[in-house]
Amino acid sequence: IGLPFAVMSNSVQVSFTTRVVRDATLFGLDLGSSERPGIWQSVEAMTRRANIVMLPALTSATKLIDELSLSSPVLTPNGDGVNDEMTVFFDVQRLLTPRPVNLEIFDLSGRRLHRTELLLSSGGYSQVWDGRDDGGQIVPPGLYVLRISTKADDSGAALTRLVSIAY
């Protein structure tokens, strides 16, 4: 957070909104001055544990993948700089240690054209797809299925979205 002026009082209240996907999330803070770059001072919370967010609902969550969204449902990989790539946003939950998370693209006959495997634990993530298959070729115009999947010790999960390729 950049402030337009130096704060001279002994306390400042900072409010922000975020999506927490990991229980017992700790928010740390260090302060510094643009006049003295590289020098930082740690900030202690005013009340005990005011910088820790505990979400009991996360421990009972059943979803492994949630909040799947796309920067655009239409990808036009024609090199004109508009929608040449698509960003896939998603949350991973309940994975305390890194596990494989797969982003796959299928044609409507079920044939897998692209696969990216990521090693992830709980958190919010994004991944870019440029409309190319695993061989590096741009897929033909049409409708495709994007699938994000992972497995935990006790379950597995997958979410899908339709993606259109046009150029």
JSON list of C-alpha atoms in Angstrom, two decimals:
[
{"chain": "A", "resi": 1, "resn": "ILE", "atom": "CA", "xyz": [0.00, 0.00, 0.00]},
{"chain": "A", "resi": 2, "resn": "GLY", "atom": "CA", "xyz": [1.46, 3.35, -0.97]},
{"chain": "A", "resi": 3, "resn": "LEU", "atom": "CA", "xyz": [0.39, 6.38, 1.03]},
{"chain": "A", "resi": 4, "resn": "PRO", "atom": "CA", "xyz": [0.53, 9.89, -0.46]},
{"chain": "A", "resi": 5, "resn": "PHE", "atom": "CA", "xyz": [2.11, 11.33, 2.71]},
{"chain": "A", "resi": 6, "resn": "ALA", "atom": "CA", "xyz": [4.24, 10.27, 5.66]},
{"chain": "A", "resi": 7, "resn": "VAL", "atom": "CA", "xyz": [2.21, 9.08, 8.68]},
{"chain": "A", "resi": 8, "resn": "MET", "atom": "CA", "xyz": [3.26, 10.90, 11.82]},
{"chain": "A", "resi": 9, "resn": "SER", "atom": "CA", "xyz": [0.80, 9.36, 14.31]},
{"chain": "A", "resi": 10, "resn": "ASN", "atom": "CA", "xyz": [1.57, 6.23, 16.33]},
{"chain": "A", "resi": 11, "resn": "SER", "atom": "CA", "xyz": [-1.19, 4.12, 14.77]},
{"chain": "A", "resi": 12, "resn": "VAL", "atom": "CA", "xyz": [-2.79, 3.60, 11.40]},
{"chain": "A", "resi": 13, "resn": "GLN", "atom": "CA", "xyz": [-5.79, 1.44, 10.58]},
{"chain": "A", "resi": 14, "resn": "VAL", "atom": "CA", "xyz": [-5.53, -0.45, 7.30]},
{"chain": "A", "resi": 15, "resn": "SER", "atom": "CA", "xyz": [-8.62, -2.12, 5.83]},
{"chain": "A", "resi": 16, "resn": "PHE", "atom": "CA", "xyz": [-8.61, -4.42, 2.82]},
{"chain": "A", "resi": 17, "resn": "THR", "atom": "CA", "xyz": [-10.58, -7.27, 1.33]},
{"chain": "A", "resi": 18, "resn": "THR", "atom": "CA", "xyz": [-9.10, -10.60, 0.32]},
{"chain": "A", "resi": 19, "resn": "ARG", "atom": "CA", "xyz": [-10.19, -14.17, -0.29]},
{"chain": "A", "resi": 20, "resn": "VAL", "atom": "CA", "xyz": [-8.69, -16.53, 2.30]},
{"chain": "A", "resi": 21, "resn": "VAL", "atom": "CA", "xyz": [-8.36, -20.16, 1.23]},
{"chain": "A", "resi": 22, "resn": "ARG", "atom": "CA", "xyz": [-6.01, -21.46, 3.93]},
{"chain": "A", "resi": 23, "resn": "ASP", "atom": "CA", "xyz": [-7.00, -21.73, 7.59]},
{"chain": "A", "resi": 24, "resn": "ALA", "atom": "CA", "xyz": [-4.86, -19.88, 10.12]},
{"chain": "A", "resi": 25, "resn": "THR", "atom": "CA", "xyz": [-3.72, -17.36, 7.51]},
{"chain": "A", "resi": 26, "resn": "LEU", "atom": "CA", "xyz": [-1.23, -14.87, 8.91]},
{"chain": "A", "resi": 27, "resn": "PHE", "atom": "CA", "xyz": [-1.08, -11.31, 7.60]},
{"chain": "A", "resi": 28, "resn": "GLY", "atom": "CA", "xyz": [2.28, -9.73, 8.27]},
{"chain": "A", "resi": 29, "resn": "LEU", "atom": "CA", "xyz": [3.21, -6.11, 7.72]},
{"chain": "A", "resi": 30, "resn": "ASP", "atom": "CA", "xyz": [6.44, -4.18, 7.37]},
{"chain": "A", "resi": 31, "resn": "LEU", "atom": "CA", "xyz": [6.66, -0.41, 6.95]},
{"chain": "A", "resi": 32, "resn": "GLY", "atom": "CA", "xyz": [9.17, 1.56, 4.97]},
{"chain": "A", "resi": 33, "resn": "SER", "atom": "CA", "xyz": [9.78, 4.99, 3.51]},
{"chain": "A", "resi": 34, "resn": "SER", "atom": "CA", "xyz": [10.37, 5.78, -0.14]},
{"chain": "A", "resi": 35, "resn": "GLU", "atom": "CA", "xyz": [13.05, 8.22, 1.05]},
{"chain": "A", "resi": 36, "resn": "ARG", "atom": "CA", "xyz": [14.98, 5.34, 2.64]},
{"chain": "A", "resi": 37, "resn": "PRO", "atom": "CA", "xyz": [14.43, 2.31, 0.38]},
{"chain": "A", "resi": 38, "resn": "GLY", "atom": "CA", "xyz": [15.49, -1.05, 1.73]},
{"chain": "A", "resi": 39, "resn": "ILE", "atom": "CA", "xyz": [14.94, -0.14, 5.38]},
{"chain": "A", "resi": 40, "resn": "TRP", "atom": "CA", "xyz": [11.87, -1.86, 6.82]},
{"chain": "A", "resi": 41, "resn": "GLN", "atom": "CA", "xyz": [10.26, -1.97, 10.27]},
{"chain": "A", "resi": 42, "resn": "SER", "atom": "CA", "xyz": [8.05, -4.86, 11.37]},
{"chain": "A", "resi": 43, "resn": "VAL", "atom": "CA", "xyz": [4.59, -4.00, 12.65]},
{"chain": "A", "resi": 44, "resn": "GLU", "atom": "CA", "xyz": [2.99, -5.76, 15.61]},
{"chain": "A", "resi": 45, "resn": "ALA", "atom": "CA", "xyz": [-0.78, -6.20, 15.80]},
{"chain": "A", "resi": 46, "resn": "MET", "atom": "CA", "xyz": [-2.43, -3.97, 18.41]},
{"chain": "A", "resi": 47, "resn": "THR", "atom": "CA", "xyz": [-4.47, -6.78, 19.90]},
{"chain": "A", "resi": 48, "resn": "ARG", "atom": "CA", "xyz": [-3.40, -10.39, 20.35]},
{"chain": "A", "resi": 49, "resn": "ARG", "atom": "CA", "xyz": [-3.80, -12.42, 17.13]},
{"chain": "A", "resi": 50, "resn": "ALA", "atom": "CA", "xyz": [-5.39, -9.51, 15.25]},
{"chain": "A", "resi": 51, "resn": "ASN", "atom": "CA", "xyz": [-3.28, -10.46, 12.23]},
{"chain": "A", "resi": 52, "resn": "ILE", "atom": "CA", "xyz": [-4.39, -14.12, 12.10]},
{"chain": "A", "resi": 53, "resn": "VAL", "atom": "CA", "xyz": [-7.55, -15.25, 10.34]},
{"chain": "A", "resi": 54, "resn": "MET", "atom": "CA", "xyz": [-9.04, -18.54, 11.56]},
{"chain": "A", "resi": 55, "resn": "LEU", "atom": "CA", "xyz": [-11.78, -20.04, 9.40]},
{"chain": "A", "resi": 56, "resn": "PRO", "atom": "CA", "xyz": [-13.25, -23.18, 10.96]},
{"chain": "A", "resi": 57, "resn": "ALA", "atom": "CA", "xyz": [-15.44, -23.62, 7.86]},
{"chain": "A", "resi": 58, "resn": "LEU", "atom": "CA", "xyz": [-12.32, -24.36, 5.77]},
{"chain": "A", "resi": 59, "resn": "THR", "atom": "CA", "xyz": [-11.49, -27.47, 7.79]},
{"chain": "A", "resi": 60, "resn": "SER", "atom": "CA", "xyz": [-14.91, -28.90, 7.00]},
{"chain": "A", "resi": 61, "resn": "ALA", "atom": "CA", "xyz": [-14.87, -27.80, 3.35]},
{"chain": "A", "resi": 62, "resn": "THR", "atom": "CA", "xyz": [-15.56, -30.60, 0.90]},
{"chain": "A", "resi": 63, "resn": "LYS", "atom": "CA", "xyz": [-14.41, -28.92, -2.31]},
{"chain": "A", "resi": 64, "resn": "LEU", "atom": "CA", "xyz": [-10.84, -29.30, -3.50]},
{"chain": "A", "resi": 65, "resn": "ILE", "atom": "CA", "xyz": [-11.21, -26.82, -6.37]},
{"chain": "A", "resi": 66, "resn": "ASP", "atom": "CA", "xyz": [-13.48, -23.79, -6.32]},
{"chain": "A", "resi": 67, "resn": "GLU", "atom": "CA", "xyz": [-14.01, -20.37, -7.88]},
{"chain": "A", "resi": 68, "resn": "LEU", "atom": "CA", "xyz": [-13.06, -21.43, -11.42]},
{"chain": "A", "resi": 69, "resn": "SER", "atom": "CA", "xyz": [-13.33, -18.49, -13.81]},
{"chain": "A", "resi": 70, "resn": "LEU", "atom": "CA", "xyz": [-11.87, -17.39, -17.14]},
{"chain": "A", "resi": 71, "resn": "SER", "atom": "CA", "xyz": [-10.54, -14.03, -18.29]},
{"chain": "A", "resi": 72, "resn": "SER", "atom": "CA", "xyz": [-12.69, -14.57, -21.39]},
{"chain": "A", "resi": 73, "resn": "PRO", "atom": "CA", "xyz": [-14.73, -17.57, -22.56]},
{"chain": "A", "resi": 74, "resn": "VAL", "atom": "CA", "xyz": [-13.63, -16.81, -26.15]},
{"chain": "A", "resi": 75, "resn": "LEU", "atom": "CA", "xyz": [-10.02, -17.19, -27.22]},
{"chain": "A", "resi": 76, "resn": "THR", "atom": "CA", "xyz": [-8.84, -15.73, -30.54]},
{"chain": "A", "resi": 77, "resn": "PRO", "atom": "CA", "xyz": [-5.20, -16.84, -30.94]},
{"chain": "A", "resi": 78, "resn": "ASN", "atom": "CA", "xyz": [-4.59, -15.00, -34.20]},
{"chain": "A", "resi": 79, "resn": "GLY", "atom": "CA", "xyz": [-1.72, -12.77, -33.06]},
{"chain": "A", "resi": 80, "resn": "ASP", "atom": "CA", "xyz": [-3.62, -9.47, -33.06]},
{"chain": "A", "resi": 81, "resn": "GLY", "atom": "CA", "xyz": [-3.02, -8.92, -29.33]},
{"chain": "A", "resi": 82, "resn": "VAL", "atom": "CA", "xyz": [-6.72, -9.25, -28.38]},
{"chain": "A", "resi": 83, "resn": "ASN", "atom": "CA", "xyz": [-7.71, -12.41, -26.48]},
{"chain": "A", "resi": 84, "resn": "ASP", "atom": "CA", "xyz": [-4.67, -14.26, -27.85]},
{"chain": "A", "resi": 85, "resn": "GLU", "atom": "CA", "xyz": [-4.37, -15.90, -24.42]},
{"chain": "A", "resi": 86, "resn": "MET", "atom": "CA", "xyz": [-6.88, -16.88, -21.78]},
{"chain": "A", "resi": 87, "resn": "THR", "atom": "CA", "xyz": [-6.17, -16.75, -18.04]},
{"chain": "A", "resi": 88, "resn": "VAL", "atom": "CA", "xyz": [-7.80, -19.44, -15.91]},
{"chain": "A", "resi": 89, "resn": "PHE", "atom": "CA", "xyz": [-8.36, -18.43, -12.27]},
{"chain": "A", "resi": 90, "resn": "PHE", "atom": "CA", "xyz": [-9.11, -21.01, -9.56]},
{"chain": "A", "resi": 91, "resn": "ASP", "atom": "CA", "xyz": [-8.77, -21.79, -5.86]},
{"chain": "A", "resi": 92, "resn": "VAL", "atom": "CA", "xyz": [-7.32, -24.98, -4.44]},
{"chain": "A", "resi": 93, "resn": "GLN", "atom": "CA", "xyz": [-8.57, -25.98, -0.99]},
{"chain": "A", "resi": 94, "resn": "ARG", "atom": "CA", "xyz": [-7.79, -28.69, 1.57]},
{"chain": "A", "resi": 95, "resn": "LEU", "atom": "CA", "xyz": [-4.35, -29.51, 0.15]},
{"chain": "A", "resi": 96, "resn": "LEU", "atom": "CA", "xyz": [-1.83, -28.91, 2.93]},
{"chain": "A", "resi": 97, "resn": "THR", "atom": "CA", "xyz": [1.04, -30.35, 0.94]},
{"chain": "A", "resi": 98, "resn": "PRO", "atom": "CA", "xyz": [1.61, -29.78, -2.78]},
{"chain": "A", "resi": 99, "resn": "ARG", "atom": "CA", "xyz": [-0.30, -32.17, -5.05]},
{"chain": "A", "resi": 100, "resn": "PRO", "atom": "CA", "xyz": [-0.65, -32.40, -8.84]},
{"chain": "A", "resi": 101, "resn": "VAL", "atom": "CA", "xyz": [-3.37, -30.15, -10.26]},
{"chain": "A", "resi": 102, "resn": "ASN", "atom": "CA", "xyz": [-4.10, -30.68, -13.96]},
{"chain": "A", "resi": 103, "resn": "LEU", "atom": "CA", "xyz": [-5.40, -28.14, -16.46]},
{"chain": "A", "resi": 104, "resn": "GLU", "atom": "CA", "xyz": [-6.60, -30.00, -19.55]},
{"chain": "A", "resi": 105, "resn": "ILE", "atom": "CA", "xyz": [-8.28, -29.00, -22.82]},
{"chain": "A", "resi": 106, "resn": "PHE", "atom": "CA", "xyz": [-10.50, -31.52, -24.64]},
{"chain": "A", "resi": 107, "resn": "ASP", "atom": "CA", "xyz": [-12.33, -31.34, -27.94]},
{"chain": "A", "resi": 108, "resn": "LEU", "atom": "CA", "xyz": [-16.02, -32.29, -27.94]},
{"chain": "A", "resi": 109, "resn": "SER", "atom": "CA", "xyz": [-15.22, -35.89, -28.88]},
{"chain": "A", "resi": 110, "resn": "GLY", "atom": "CA", "xyz": [-13.28, -36.23, -25.60]},
{"chain": "A", "resi": 111, "resn": "ARG", "atom": "CA", "xyz": [-9.80, -36.21, -27.13]},
{"chain": "A", "resi": 112, "resn": "ARG", "atom": "CA", "xyz": [-7.29, -34.43, -24.89]},
{"chain": "A", "resi": 113, "resn": "LEU", "atom": "CA", "xyz": [-5.40, -31.73, -26.81]},
{"chain": "A", "resi": 114, "resn": "HIS", "atom": "CA", "xyz": [-3.48, -29.98, -24.04]},
{"chain": "A", "resi": 115, "resn": "ARG", "atom": "CA", "xyz": [-2.39, -30.77, -20.50]},
{"chain": "A", "resi": 116, "resn": "THR", "atom": "CA", "xyz": [-0.48, -28.70, -17.95]},
{"chain": "A", "resi": 117, "resn": "GLU", "atom": "CA", "xyz": [0.36, -30.30, -14.60]},
{"chain": "A", "resi": 118, "resn": "LEU", "atom": "CA", "xyz": [1.02, -27.96, -11.69]},
{"chain": "A", "resi": 119, "resn": "LEU", "atom": "CA", "xyz": [2.23, -28.93, -8.21]},
{"chain": "A", "resi": 120, "resn": "LEU", "atom": "CA", "xyz": [0.05, -26.85, -5.86]},
{"chain": "A", "resi": 121, "resn": "SER", "atom": "CA", "xyz": [-1.18, -26.63, -2.28]},
{"chain": "A", "resi": 122, "resn": "SER", "atom": "CA", "xyz": [-4.11, -24.59, -0.94]},
{"chain": "A", "resi": 123, "resn": "GLY", "atom": "CA", "xyz": [-4.27, -21.09, -2.41]},
{"chain": "A", "resi": 124, "resn": "GLY", "atom": "CA", "xyz": [-5.54, -18.95, -5.24]},
{"chain": "A", "resi": 125, "resn": "TYR", "atom": "CA", "xyz": [-3.91, -19.50, -8.64]},
{"chain": "A", "resi": 126, "resn": "SER", "atom": "CA", "xyz": [-4.00, -18.52, -12.28]},
{"chain": "A", "resi": 127, "resn": "GLN", "atom": "CA", "xyz": [-2.71, -20.27, -15.38]},
{"chain": "A", "resi": 128, "resn": "VAL", "atom": "CA", "xyz": [-2.50, -19.00, -18.96]},
{"chain": "A", "resi": 129, "resn": "TRP", "atom": "CA", "xyz": [-3.47, -21.03, -22.04]},
{"chain": "A", "resi": 130, "resn": "ASP", "atom": "CA", "xyz": [-2.51, -19.71, -25.48]},
{"chain": "A", "resi": 131, "resn": "GLY", "atom": "CA", "xyz": [-4.83, -21.90, -27.60]},
{"chain": "A", "resi": 132, "resn": "ARG", "atom": "CA", "xyz": [-2.11, -24.38, -28.53]},
{"chain": "A", "resi": 133, "resn": "ASP", "atom": "CA", "xyz": [-2.18, -28.17, -28.23]},
{"chain": "A", "resi": 134, "resn": "ASP", "atom": "CA", "xyz": [0.65, -30.20, -26.66]},
{"chain": "A", "resi": 135, "resn": "GLY", "atom": "CA", "xyz": [2.41, -30.24, -30.05]},
{"chain": "A", "resi": 136, "resn": "GLY", "atom": "CA", "xyz": [2.54, -26.43, -30.15]},
{"chain": "A", "resi": 137, "resn": "GLN", "atom": "CA", "xyz": [-0.12, -26.04, -32.87]},
{"chain": "A", "resi": 138, "resn": "ILE", "atom": "CA", "xyz": [-3.04, -23.62, -32.51]},
{"chain": "A", "resi": 139, "resn": "VAL", "atom": "CA", "xyz": [-6.23, -25.65, -32.15]},
{"chain": "A", "resi": 140, "resn": "PRO", "atom": "CA", "xyz": [-8.88, -25.16, -34.86]},
{"chain": "A", "resi": 141, "resn": "PRO", "atom": "CA", "xyz": [-11.86, -22.86, -34.26]},
{"chain": "A", "resi": 142, "resn": "GLY", "atom": "CA", "xyz": [-14.61, -24.53, -32.26]},
{"chain": "A", "resi": 143, "resn": "LEU", "atom": "CA", "xyz": [-15.92, -25.37, -28.83]},
{"chain": "A", "resi": 144, "resn": "TYR", "atom": "CA", "xyz": [-13.64, -27.02, -26.23]},
{"chain": "A", "resi": 145, "resn": "VAL", "atom": "CA", "xyz": [-13.89, -28.26, -22.65]},
{"chain": "A", "resi": 146, "resn": "LEU", "atom": "CA", "xyz": [-11.43, -26.92, -20.09]},
{"chain": "A", "resi": 147, "resn": "ARG", "atom": "CA", "xyz": [-11.02, -29.19, -17.05]},
{"chain": "A", "resi": 148, "resn": "ILE", "atom": "CA", "xyz": [-9.18, -28.51, -13.77]},
{"chain": "A", "resi": 149, "resn": "SER", "atom": "CA", "xyz": [-8.71, -31.59, -11.58]},
{"chain": "A", "resi": 150, "resn": "THR", "atom": "CA", "xyz": [-6.81, -32.83, -8.53]},
{"chain": "A", "resi": 151, "resn": "LYS", "atom": "CA", "xyz": [-6.87, -35.60, -5.94]},
{"chain": "A", "resi": 152, "resn": "ALA", "atom": "CA", "xyz": [-6.46, -35.64, -2.18]},
{"chain": "A", "resi": 153, "resn": "ASP", "atom": "CA", "xyz": [-5.97, -38.67, 0.06]},
{"chain": "A", "resi": 154, "resn": "ASP", "atom": "CA", "xyz": [-9.71, -39.08, 0.57]},
{"chain": "A", "resi": 155, "resn": "SER", "atom": "CA", "xyz": [-11.26, -37.66, -2.61]},
{"chain": "A", "resi": 156, "resn": "GLY", "atom": "CA", "xyz": [-10.84, -36.13, -6.03]},
{"chain": "A", "resi": 157, "resn": "ALA", "atom": "CA", "xyz": [-12.37, -33.13, -7.73]},
{"chain": "A", "resi": 158, "resn": "ALA", "atom": "CA", "xyz": [-12.78, -31.64, -11.17]},
{"chain": "A", "resi": 159, "resn": "LEU", "atom": "CA", "xyz": [-14.44, -28.52, -12.54]},
{"chain": "A", "resi": 160, "resn": "THR", "atom": "CA", "xyz": [-15.11, -27.81, -16.20]},
{"chain": "A", "resi": 161, "resn": "ARG", "atom": "CA", "xyz": [-15.90, -24.78, -18.37]},
{"chain": "A", "resi": 162, "resn": "LEU", "atom": "CA", "xyz": [-16.63, -24.42, -22.07]},
{"chain": "A", "resi": 163, "resn": "VAL", "atom": "CA", "xyz": [-14.14, -22.42, -24.11]},
{"chain": "A", "resi": 164, "resn": "SER", "atom": "CA", "xyz": [-14.66, -21.12, -27.67]},
{"chain": "A", "resi": 165, "resn": "ILE", "atom": "CA", "xyz": [-11.81, -20.69, -30.12]},
{"chain": "A", "resi": 166, "resn": "ALA", "atom": "CA", "xyz": [-12.46, -18.24, -32.94]},
{"chain": "A", "resi": 167, "resn": "TYR", "atom": "CA", "xyz": [-10.17, -16.45, -35.40]}
]
